[in-house]
C-alpha positions as CSV (number, residue, x, y, z in Angstrom):
1,M,19.3,101.2,-4.5
2,T,19.7,100.1,-8.1
3,A,22.6,97.8,-7.1
4,M,20.6,96.1,-4.4
5,K,17.7,95.5,-6.8
6,G,20.1,93.8,-9.3
7,M,21.6,91.5,-6.6
8,F,18.0,90.5,-5.5
9,L,17.0,89.6,-9.1
10,T,20.3,87.6,-9.5
11,N,19.6,85.6,-6.3
12,L,16.0,85.0,-7.4
13,K,17.1,83.4,-10.6
14,L,19.2,80.9,-8.7
15,I,16.2,79.6,-6.7
16,P,14.8,76.4,-8.4
17,T,11.2,76.8,-9.5
18,L,8.5,74.2,-10.3
19,T,7.0,74.5,-13.7
20,T,3.8,72.8,-14.8
21,T,5.7,70.3,-17.0
22,N,7.9,69.2,-14.1
23,L,4.9,68.9,-11.8
24,N,3.0,66.7,-14.2
25,Q,6.1,64.4,-14.8
26,G,6.6,63.9,-11.1
27,L,2.9,63.0,-10.5
28,L,3.0,60.5,-13.4
29,L,6.1,58.8,-11.9
30,Q,4.6,58.7,-8.5
31,L,1.3,57.1,-9.8
32,N,3.1,54.6,-12.0
33,K,5.4,53.3,-9.3
34,P,3.8,50.1,-7.7
35,P,3.7,50.0,-4.0
36,E,6.3,47.7,-2.5
37,S,3.9,46.1,0.0
38,E,1.4,45.3,-2.7
39,S,4.0,43.6,-4.9
40,F,5.3,41.6,-2.0
41,Y,1.7,40.4,-1.3
42,D,1.2,39.4,-4.9
43,E,4.3,37.2,-4.9
44,D,3.4,35.5,-1.7
45,H,-0.1,35.0,-2.9
46,N,1.0,33.4,-6.2
47,K,3.5,31.2,-4.5
48,G,0.9,30.0,-2.0
49,T,-1.6,29.3,-4.9
50,M,1.0,27.2,-6.8
51,D,1.8,25.2,-3.6
52,L,-1.9,24.5,-3.2
53,V,-2.2,23.4,-6.8
54,E,0.8,21.1,-6.6
55,E,-0.4,19.6,-3.4
56,E,-3.9,19.0,-4.8
57,G,-2.3,17.4,-7.9
58,A,-0.2,15.1,-5.8
59,N,-3.2,14.0,-3.8
60,N,-5.2,13.3,-7.0
61,N,-2.4,11.2,-8.4
62,K,-2.1,9.3,-5.1
63,E,-5.9,8.6,-5.1
64,E,-5.7,7.4,-8.8
65,K,-2.8,5.0,-8.0
66,E,-4.7,3.6,-5.1
67,K,-7.8,3.1,-7.2
68,E,-5.7,1.3,-9.9
69,K,-4.2,-1.0,-7.2
70,E,-7.7,-1.8,-5.9
71,K,-8.8,-2.6,-9.4
72,E,-5.8,-4.9,-10.0
73,K,-6.5,-6.7,-6.7
74,E,-10.1,-7.2,-7.6
75,K,-9.2,-8.4,-11.1
76,E,-6.6,-10.8,-9.7
77,K,-9.0,-12.0,-7.1
78,G,-11.8,-12.5,-9.7
79,K,-9.4,-14.3,-12.1
80,H,-8.9,-17.2,-9.6
81,W,-12.4,-17.2,-8.1
82,I,-13.6,-19.9,-10.5
83,I,-11.2,-22.2,-12.4
84,L,-12.5,-24.8,-14.8
85,Y,-10.1,-27.4,-16.3
86,T,-11.3,-28.7,-19.6
87,T,-10.1,-30.3,-22.8
88,S,-11.0,-29.5,-26.4
89,M,-9.8,-32.9,-27.6
90,R,-12.6,-34.9,-29.1
91,G,-10.9,-38.3,-28.8
92,I,-13.1,-39.4,-25.9
93,R,-16.6,-38.2,-26.7
94,K,-18.0,-38.3,-23.1
95,T,-15.1,-36.2,-21.7
96,F,-15.5,-33.6,-24.4
97,Q,-19.3,-33.4,-23.9
98,D,-18.9,-33.2,-20.1
99,C,-16.6,-30.2,-20.5
100,K,-19.0,-28.6,-22.9
101,R,-21.9,-29.1,-20.4
102,I,-20.1,-27.5,-17.4
103,R,-18.9,-24.6,-19.6
104,F,-22.5,-24.0,-20.8
105,L,-23.8,-24.2,-17.2
106,L,-21.3,-21.6,-15.9
107,R,-22.1,-19.2,-18.8
108,S,-25.8,-19.6,-18.2
109,L,-25.3,-18.6,-14.6
110,R,-23.5,-15.5,-15.9
111,V,-20.3,-15.9,-13.8
112,K,-16.8,-15.3,-14.9
113,F,-14.4,-18.3,-14.9
114,D,-10.9,-19.0,-15.9
115,E,-11.0,-21.9,-18.3
116,R,-7.8,-23.9,-18.6
117,D,-7.7,-26.2,-21.6
118,V,-5.2,-29.0,-20.7
119,S,-5.0,-30.1,-24.4
120,L,-3.8,-26.7,-25.5
121,H,-1.3,-26.0,-22.8
122,M,0.8,-28.6,-21.1
123,E,1.4,-26.4,-18.0
124,Y,-2.3,-26.6,-17.3
125,R,-2.3,-30.4,-17.5
126,D,0.7,-30.6,-15.1
127,E,-0.9,-28.2,-12.8
128,L,-4.1,-30.2,-12.6
129,W,-2.2,-33.5,-12.1
130,N,-0.1,-31.9,-9.3
131,L,-3.3,-30.8,-7.5
132,F,-4.6,-34.4,-7.5
133,G,-1.3,-36.1,-7.1
134,G,-1.8,-38.1,-10.3
135,K,-3.5,-38.3,-13.7
136,V,-7.1,-37.1,-13.7
137,I,-9.6,-36.6,-16.5
138,P,-11.3,-33.2,-17.0
139,P,-13.6,-31.4,-16.4
140,K,-12.7,-30.3,-12.9
141,L,-14.2,-27.2,-11.3
142,F,-12.5,-25.2,-8.5
143,I,-14.3,-22.5,-6.6
144,T,-12.1,-20.2,-4.4
145,G,-9.4,-22.9,-4.4
146,T,-11.6,-25.8,-3.5
147,C,-12.4,-28.6,-5.9
148,V,-16.1,-29.0,-6.4
149,G,-15.7,-32.1,-8.6
150,G,-16.3,-33.2,-12.1
151,A,-19.3,-33.0,-14.4
152,D,-21.5,-35.4,-12.4
153,E,-20.9,-33.6,-9.0
154,V,-21.3,-30.1,-10.4
155,L,-24.6,-31.0,-12.2
156,A,-25.9,-32.7,-9.1
157,L,-25.1,-29.6,-7.0
158,H,-26.9,-27.4,-9.5
159,E,-30.0,-29.6,-9.5
160,I,-30.4,-29.3,-5.7
161,G,-29.7,-25.6,-5.8
162,C,-26.4,-25.6,-4.0
163,L,-24.2,-24.6,-6.8
164,R,-25.6,-21.1,-7.0
165,N,-24.9,-20.7,-3.2
166,L,-21.3,-21.6,-3.8
167,L,-21.0,-19.1,-6.6
168,E,-22.5,-16.3,-4.5
169,G,-20.1,-13.2,-4.7
170,A,-18.3,-14.4,-7.8
171,P,-17.5,-11.9,-10.6
172,T,-20.4,-11.8,-13.1
173,L,-20.3,-11.6,-16.9
174,S,-21.3,-8.4,-18.7
175,T,-23.6,-8.4,-21.7
176,D,-20.6,-8.0,-24.1
177,D,-18.7,-10.9,-22.5
178,H,-21.7,-13.2,-22.7
179,D,-23.0,-12.4,-26.2
180,F,-19.9,-11.7,-28.2
181,P,-16.8,-13.9,-28.6
182,C,-13.3,-12.5,-28.1
183,V,-12.0,-10.8,-31.2
184,G,-8.5,-12.0,-30.5
185,C,-9.1,-15.7,-30.1
186,N,-12.8,-16.5,-30.6
187,N,-13.0,-17.6,-27.0
188,F,-10.2,-20.3,-27.4
189,R,-8.1,-18.3,-24.9
190,F,-5.0,-18.9,-27.2
191,S,-3.8,-17.6,-30.5
192,I,-1.0,-18.5,-32.9
193,C,2.3,-17.1,-31.9
194,S,3.2,-14.1,-34.1
195,K,6.9,-14.4,-33.5
196,C,7.3,-17.9,-35.1
197,S,3.8,-18.2,-36.8
198,G,3.2,-21.4,-34.8
199,S,6.3,-23.3,-36.0
200,R,7.9,-23.0,-32.5
201,K,11.2,-22.2,-34.3
202,I,12.9,-18.8,-35.0
203,S,16.1,-18.2,-37.0
204,T,19.1,-16.5,-35.4
205,P,22.4,-15.5,-36.9
206,H,25.5,-17.7,-36.2
207,T,27.9,-16.2,-33.6
208,H,31.0,-16.5,-35.8
209,H,29.5,-16.7,-39.3
210,H,27.0,-13.8,-39.6
211,H,25.9,-15.1,-43.0
212,D,24.8,-18.4,-41.5
213,F,21.6,-18.9,-39.6
214,F,20.4,-21.7,-37.4
215,F,17.0,-22.4,-35.7
216,V,16.2,-22.2,-32.0
217,R,13.1,-22.8,-30.0
218,C,10.8,-19.9,-29.9
219,P,10.7,-18.5,-26.3
220,D,7.2,-17.0,-26.5
221,C,4.9,-19.9,-27.4
222,N,4.0,-23.2,-25.8
223,E,4.5,-26.8,-27.2
224,N,1.7,-26.2,-29.7
225,G,3.0,-22.9,-31.1
226,L,0.3,-21.0,-29.2
227,V,0.4,-18.0,-26.9
228,K,-2.2,-16.8,-24.4
229,C,-4.7,-14.3,-25.8
230,T,-3.8,-10.8,-24.6
231,I,-7.4,-9.7,-24.7
232,C,-9.3,-12.4,-22.7
233,S,-6.6,-14.5,-21.0
234,T,-7.1,-12.4,-17.9
235,F,-10.8,-12.8,-18.4
């Protein structure tokens, strides 16, 4: 009987038992382990959110580019809506005064116009002569590509009220454009070339003799050493 009792106690010791410490550790491990299905859902949800954000950003960029293109088109269209060929040369007093009168008239009507001074830029003079097929004297006003005429014709149209009808839909001047001159050129539409300081010549080193320099024509300015104003030349 004693021998059987000893064998029973020996077998009882071999059976694994759960202590309070082991039970607590198991529960903590089970609680801290994240569910696989929940983790999978979070990854899919985050990926879907990132895709939506990227798609929305791409759409916004596309809309901004389209708006910029529309603005450029409107700007380019407005630039050539009204073109006034003038001269700042005072050699012929009547011509200079006629240009001044038409310029003042357009500004008083508060419309934007592209003034092209033929005395400051030879390309403008050649452009005007090519339009008429020969030499002509400014001022000459063009509205949407059609020549309205010189000073007498434009003033006559204004007196009978037809000029305003022709200018309907033209880009208008803002308060700043009308009241304040351009800070870059004081409304001359041209400024002195910064590359050659108006001399129309720049020095460049000799190909074979690096210590020798020779002068070449400045590629940036026109025949008067001027360049178009970067601020107001596009209006």
